[in-house]
XYZ file of C-alpha atoms in Angstrom:
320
model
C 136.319 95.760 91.972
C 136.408 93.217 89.460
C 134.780 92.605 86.129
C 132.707 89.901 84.742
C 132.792 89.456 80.761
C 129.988 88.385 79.375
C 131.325 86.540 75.897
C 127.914 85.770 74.201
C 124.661 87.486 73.716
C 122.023 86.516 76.275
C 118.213 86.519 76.086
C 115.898 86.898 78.775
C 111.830 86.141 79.176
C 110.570 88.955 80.721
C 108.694 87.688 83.845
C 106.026 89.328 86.587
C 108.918 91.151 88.107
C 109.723 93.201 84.631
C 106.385 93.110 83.302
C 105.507 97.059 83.185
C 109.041 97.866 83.568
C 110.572 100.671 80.895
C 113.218 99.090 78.762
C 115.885 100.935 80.576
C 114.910 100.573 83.766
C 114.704 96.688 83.469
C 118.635 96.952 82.032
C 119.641 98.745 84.817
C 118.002 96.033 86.919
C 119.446 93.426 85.330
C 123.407 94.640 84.544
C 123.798 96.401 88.056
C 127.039 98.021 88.014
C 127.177 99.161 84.249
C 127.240 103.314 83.882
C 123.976 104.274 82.659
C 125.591 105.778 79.509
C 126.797 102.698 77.975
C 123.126 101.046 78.873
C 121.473 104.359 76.478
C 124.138 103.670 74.368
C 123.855 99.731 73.646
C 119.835 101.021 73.335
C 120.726 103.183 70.771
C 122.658 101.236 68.971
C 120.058 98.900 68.276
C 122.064 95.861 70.056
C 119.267 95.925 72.876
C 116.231 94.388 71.455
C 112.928 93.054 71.953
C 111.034 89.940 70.218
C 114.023 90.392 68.085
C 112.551 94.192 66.910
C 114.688 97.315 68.185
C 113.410 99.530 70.572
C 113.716 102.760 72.678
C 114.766 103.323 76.063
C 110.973 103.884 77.139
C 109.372 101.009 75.684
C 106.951 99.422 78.026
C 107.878 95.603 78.409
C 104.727 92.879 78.637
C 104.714 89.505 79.982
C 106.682 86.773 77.841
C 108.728 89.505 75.514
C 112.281 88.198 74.948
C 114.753 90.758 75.444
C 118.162 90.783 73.631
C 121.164 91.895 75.936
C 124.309 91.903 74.094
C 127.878 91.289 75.885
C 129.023 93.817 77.955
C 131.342 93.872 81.239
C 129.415 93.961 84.219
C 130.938 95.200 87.441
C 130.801 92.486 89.988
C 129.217 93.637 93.634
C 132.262 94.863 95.830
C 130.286 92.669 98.464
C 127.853 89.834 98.351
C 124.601 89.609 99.363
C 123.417 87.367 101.862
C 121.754 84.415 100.654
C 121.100 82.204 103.596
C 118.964 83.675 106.408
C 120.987 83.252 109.630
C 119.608 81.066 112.179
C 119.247 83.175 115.169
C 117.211 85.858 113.193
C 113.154 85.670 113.881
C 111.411 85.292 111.313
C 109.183 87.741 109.412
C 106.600 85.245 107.698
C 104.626 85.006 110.980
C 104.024 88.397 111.020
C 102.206 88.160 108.150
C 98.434 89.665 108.200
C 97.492 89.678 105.018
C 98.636 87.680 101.304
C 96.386 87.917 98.400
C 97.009 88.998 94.149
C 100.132 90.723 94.306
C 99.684 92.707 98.104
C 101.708 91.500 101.403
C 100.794 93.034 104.555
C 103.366 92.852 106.849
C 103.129 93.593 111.028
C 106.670 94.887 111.041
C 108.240 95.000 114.550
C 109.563 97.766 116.167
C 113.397 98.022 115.944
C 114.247 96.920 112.272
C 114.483 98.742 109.318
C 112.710 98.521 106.374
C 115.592 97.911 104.240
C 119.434 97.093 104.673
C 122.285 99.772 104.699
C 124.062 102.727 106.736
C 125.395 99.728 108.394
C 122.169 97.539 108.437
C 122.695 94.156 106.294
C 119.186 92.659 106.472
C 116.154 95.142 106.492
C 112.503 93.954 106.169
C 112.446 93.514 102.419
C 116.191 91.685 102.702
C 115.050 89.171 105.043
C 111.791 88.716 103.114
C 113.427 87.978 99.936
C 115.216 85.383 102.045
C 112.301 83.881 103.603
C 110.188 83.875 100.300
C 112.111 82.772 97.599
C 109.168 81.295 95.408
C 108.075 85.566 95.217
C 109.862 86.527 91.924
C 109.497 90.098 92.446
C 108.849 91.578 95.897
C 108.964 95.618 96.923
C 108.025 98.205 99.629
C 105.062 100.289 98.767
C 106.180 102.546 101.551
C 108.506 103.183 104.449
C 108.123 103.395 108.192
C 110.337 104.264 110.391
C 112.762 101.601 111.841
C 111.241 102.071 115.277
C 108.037 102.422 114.320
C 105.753 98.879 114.545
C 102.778 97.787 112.923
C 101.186 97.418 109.441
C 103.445 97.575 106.611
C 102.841 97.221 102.264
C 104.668 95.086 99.901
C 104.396 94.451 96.003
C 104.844 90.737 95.197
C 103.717 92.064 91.206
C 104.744 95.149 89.511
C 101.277 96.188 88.569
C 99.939 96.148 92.323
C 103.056 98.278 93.275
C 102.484 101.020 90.424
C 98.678 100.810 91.731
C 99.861 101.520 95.044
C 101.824 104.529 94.122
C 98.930 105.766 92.479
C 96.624 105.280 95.380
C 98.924 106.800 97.787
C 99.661 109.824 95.075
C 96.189 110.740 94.703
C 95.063 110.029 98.671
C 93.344 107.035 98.304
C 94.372 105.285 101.356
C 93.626 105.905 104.656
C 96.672 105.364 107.262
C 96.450 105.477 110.822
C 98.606 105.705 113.440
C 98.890 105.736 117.473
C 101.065 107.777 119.105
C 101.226 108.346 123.040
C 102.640 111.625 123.549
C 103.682 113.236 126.647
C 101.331 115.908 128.147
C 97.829 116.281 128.185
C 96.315 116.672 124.994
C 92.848 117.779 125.023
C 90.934 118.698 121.485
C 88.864 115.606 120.508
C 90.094 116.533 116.771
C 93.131 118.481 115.852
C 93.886 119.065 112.056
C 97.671 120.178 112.056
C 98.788 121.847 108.547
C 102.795 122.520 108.883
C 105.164 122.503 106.561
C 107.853 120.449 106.550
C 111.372 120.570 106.059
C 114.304 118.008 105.024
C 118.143 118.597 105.584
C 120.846 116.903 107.252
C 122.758 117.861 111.069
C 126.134 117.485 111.675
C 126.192 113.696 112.433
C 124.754 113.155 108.399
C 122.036 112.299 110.176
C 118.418 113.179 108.158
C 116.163 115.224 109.893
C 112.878 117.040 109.808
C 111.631 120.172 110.735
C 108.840 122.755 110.645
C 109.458 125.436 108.029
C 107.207 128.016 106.032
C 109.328 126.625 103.011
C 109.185 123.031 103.578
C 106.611 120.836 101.838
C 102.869 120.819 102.906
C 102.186 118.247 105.307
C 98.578 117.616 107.205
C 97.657 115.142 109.921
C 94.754 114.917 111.757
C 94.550 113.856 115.536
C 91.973 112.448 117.349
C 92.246 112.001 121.263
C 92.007 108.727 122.374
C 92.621 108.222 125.848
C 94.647 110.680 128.025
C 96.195 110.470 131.711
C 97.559 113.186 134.107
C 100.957 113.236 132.084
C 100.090 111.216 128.783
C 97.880 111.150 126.013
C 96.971 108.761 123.211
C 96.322 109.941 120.207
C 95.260 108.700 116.850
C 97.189 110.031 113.857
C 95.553 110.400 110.354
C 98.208 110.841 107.446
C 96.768 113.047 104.637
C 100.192 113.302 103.435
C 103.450 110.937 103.521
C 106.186 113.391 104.501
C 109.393 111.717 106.452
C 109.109 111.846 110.477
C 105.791 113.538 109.630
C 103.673 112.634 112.593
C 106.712 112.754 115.117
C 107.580 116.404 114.073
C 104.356 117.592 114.131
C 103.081 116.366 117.299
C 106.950 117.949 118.828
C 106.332 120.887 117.319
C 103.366 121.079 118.642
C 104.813 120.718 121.888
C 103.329 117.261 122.789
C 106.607 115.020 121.702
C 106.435 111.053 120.924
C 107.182 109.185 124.390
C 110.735 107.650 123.681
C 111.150 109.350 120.892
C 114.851 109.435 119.976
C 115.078 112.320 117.792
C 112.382 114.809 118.222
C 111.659 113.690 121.621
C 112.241 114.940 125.660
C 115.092 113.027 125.892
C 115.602 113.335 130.072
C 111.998 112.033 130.392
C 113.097 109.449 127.699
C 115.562 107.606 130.048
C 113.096 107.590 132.511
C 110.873 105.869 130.430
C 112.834 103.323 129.858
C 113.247 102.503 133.434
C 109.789 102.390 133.807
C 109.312 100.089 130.479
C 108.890 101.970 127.540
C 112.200 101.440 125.872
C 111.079 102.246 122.561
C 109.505 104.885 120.485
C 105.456 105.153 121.350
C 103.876 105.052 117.539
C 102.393 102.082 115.627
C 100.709 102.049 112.254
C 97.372 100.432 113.585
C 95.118 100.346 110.348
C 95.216 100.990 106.433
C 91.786 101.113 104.837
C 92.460 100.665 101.341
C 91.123 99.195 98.040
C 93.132 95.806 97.019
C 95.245 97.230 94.479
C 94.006 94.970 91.351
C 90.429 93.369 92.816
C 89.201 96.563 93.830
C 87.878 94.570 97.354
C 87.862 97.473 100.062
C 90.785 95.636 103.019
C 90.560 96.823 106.290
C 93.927 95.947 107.623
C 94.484 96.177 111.325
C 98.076 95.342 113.665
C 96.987 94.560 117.214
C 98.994 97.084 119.331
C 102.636 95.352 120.348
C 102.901 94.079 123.837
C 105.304 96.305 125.381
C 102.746 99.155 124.239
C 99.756 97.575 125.684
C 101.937 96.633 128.897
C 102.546 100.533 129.326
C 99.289 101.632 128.871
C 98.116 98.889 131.422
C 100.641 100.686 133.679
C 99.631 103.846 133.318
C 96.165 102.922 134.011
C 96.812 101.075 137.109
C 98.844 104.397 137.698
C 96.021 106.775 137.712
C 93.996 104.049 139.419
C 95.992 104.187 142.813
């Protein structure tokens, strides 16, 4: 890896995308690569200041402060980042539902992840970046899962992201899912309270599962539809946990049709034959406030076509 020397002091206007930001964090945003030692070090030393004033590693910065960095040797990235947006990749801007004061709401297809790495280079907030340059700053809210479709929250200003975290923190969104799951389901409501539970398998692969010392989870269920072998359901998140929904409807002994990892995976294959070749669960709706106008959003992702195609099937199915 090779370094970069920086021979001169450099001063930058803090903009929307540090506005908020801790003094710290904004230095370890800006000199990427430099041990955070020598960043609490140059702080301490008094060499890192702002409007020309010294200041402490948790100093809030505002709009328009000028921040002092002085030289230091920056590690250069071992790889670049991809600047140009390859041709053959869709686009993401058409999939977007909703753009107002600092909130994106994104319809996010089934099959991509939300961000690049373990061997993916361009995630949804890559690719966005790409496709929006003119958005200075621009961050998840949340995660779903890469095969998981359907209504998805950025940040294009700091302040509506920390809002967001808030909201989310204290329960003040409501995020709904649906899942079809394989068997007949049959309580109209169904509040499920499991813990869950976080490690990794053999592969280094993360995974979830039900455990009296795992963190509280709670969904609620509400039947939808249901066929002889099938059921739609409508998943409520009272909590955020990872794989949440898909381990509690397995456990529950009702898995996710084409579900990959907590899923029947002999009736899996068979789905696919008969058209499902993906993982049954969409994020349908977020009800939330706007994050700085306080304007209540209803924000809604049509079900994808290859999801409404099966369901068509299985009616036509249970029709003949």
């Amino acid at each position: 890896m090779n370094d970069l020397r920086k021979e001169s002091v450099t001063y930058i206007k803090v903009d929307e995308s540090g506005a908020g930001q801790r003094v710290d964090n904004f230095l370890a945003r800006q000199l990427k690569g430099v041990p955070k030692s020598h960043l609490y070090r140059i702080l301490r030393s008094g060499e890192v200041r702002v409007n020309k004033g010294r200041c402490d590693a948790s100093r809030k910065l505002v709009l328009g402060d000028e921040v002092r960095i002085p030289p230091i040797r920056v590690a250069a990235p071992s790889t670049a980042k991809a600047t140009v947006l390859p041709k053959d990749v869709s686009r993401l801007a058409q999939h977007i539902l909703y753009q107002h004061e600092g909130l994106l709401v994104l319809n996010k297809p089934a099959g991509m992840a939300v961000h690049g790495g373990s061997g993916i280079s361009l995630g949804v907030i890559e690719q966005l970046r790409l496709e929006l340059p003119e958005q200075r700053f621009l961050e998840l809210a949340h995660r779903l899962d890469r095969e998981t479709s359907g209504v998805l929250m950025l940040a294009t200003k700091r302040s509506a992201l920390v809002a967001l975290h808030d909201m989310m923190r204290n329960n003040q969104m409501d995020k709904r899912y649906f899942a079809l799951t394989l068997g007949r389901w049959t309580d109209a409501l169904r509040h499920v309270r499991e813990p869950l539970f976080k490690y990794i398998n053999e592969s280094g692969e993360r995974r979830v599962l039900v455990r009296a010392d795992g963190q509280q989870a709670h969904t609620v269920f509400r039947l939808q539809r249901n066929w002889k072998a099938f059921s739609l359901l409508e998943a409520e998140l009272k909590t955020g946990r990872t794989h949440q929904i898909r381990v509690h409807l397995a456990h529950a002994g009702f898995p996710i049709a084409g579900d990959d990892k907590y899923g029947d995976f002999a009736r899996n294959k068979q789905l696919a034959k008969q058209g499902l070749k993906r993982m049954f669960l969409h994020a349908h709706r977020v009800s939330i406030k706007h994050p700085l106008t306080g304007e209540m959003l209803l924000l809604e992702a049509p079900l994808p076509k290859e999801l409404a195609d099966f369901v068509a099937q299985l009616d036509r199915e249970a029709h003949d």
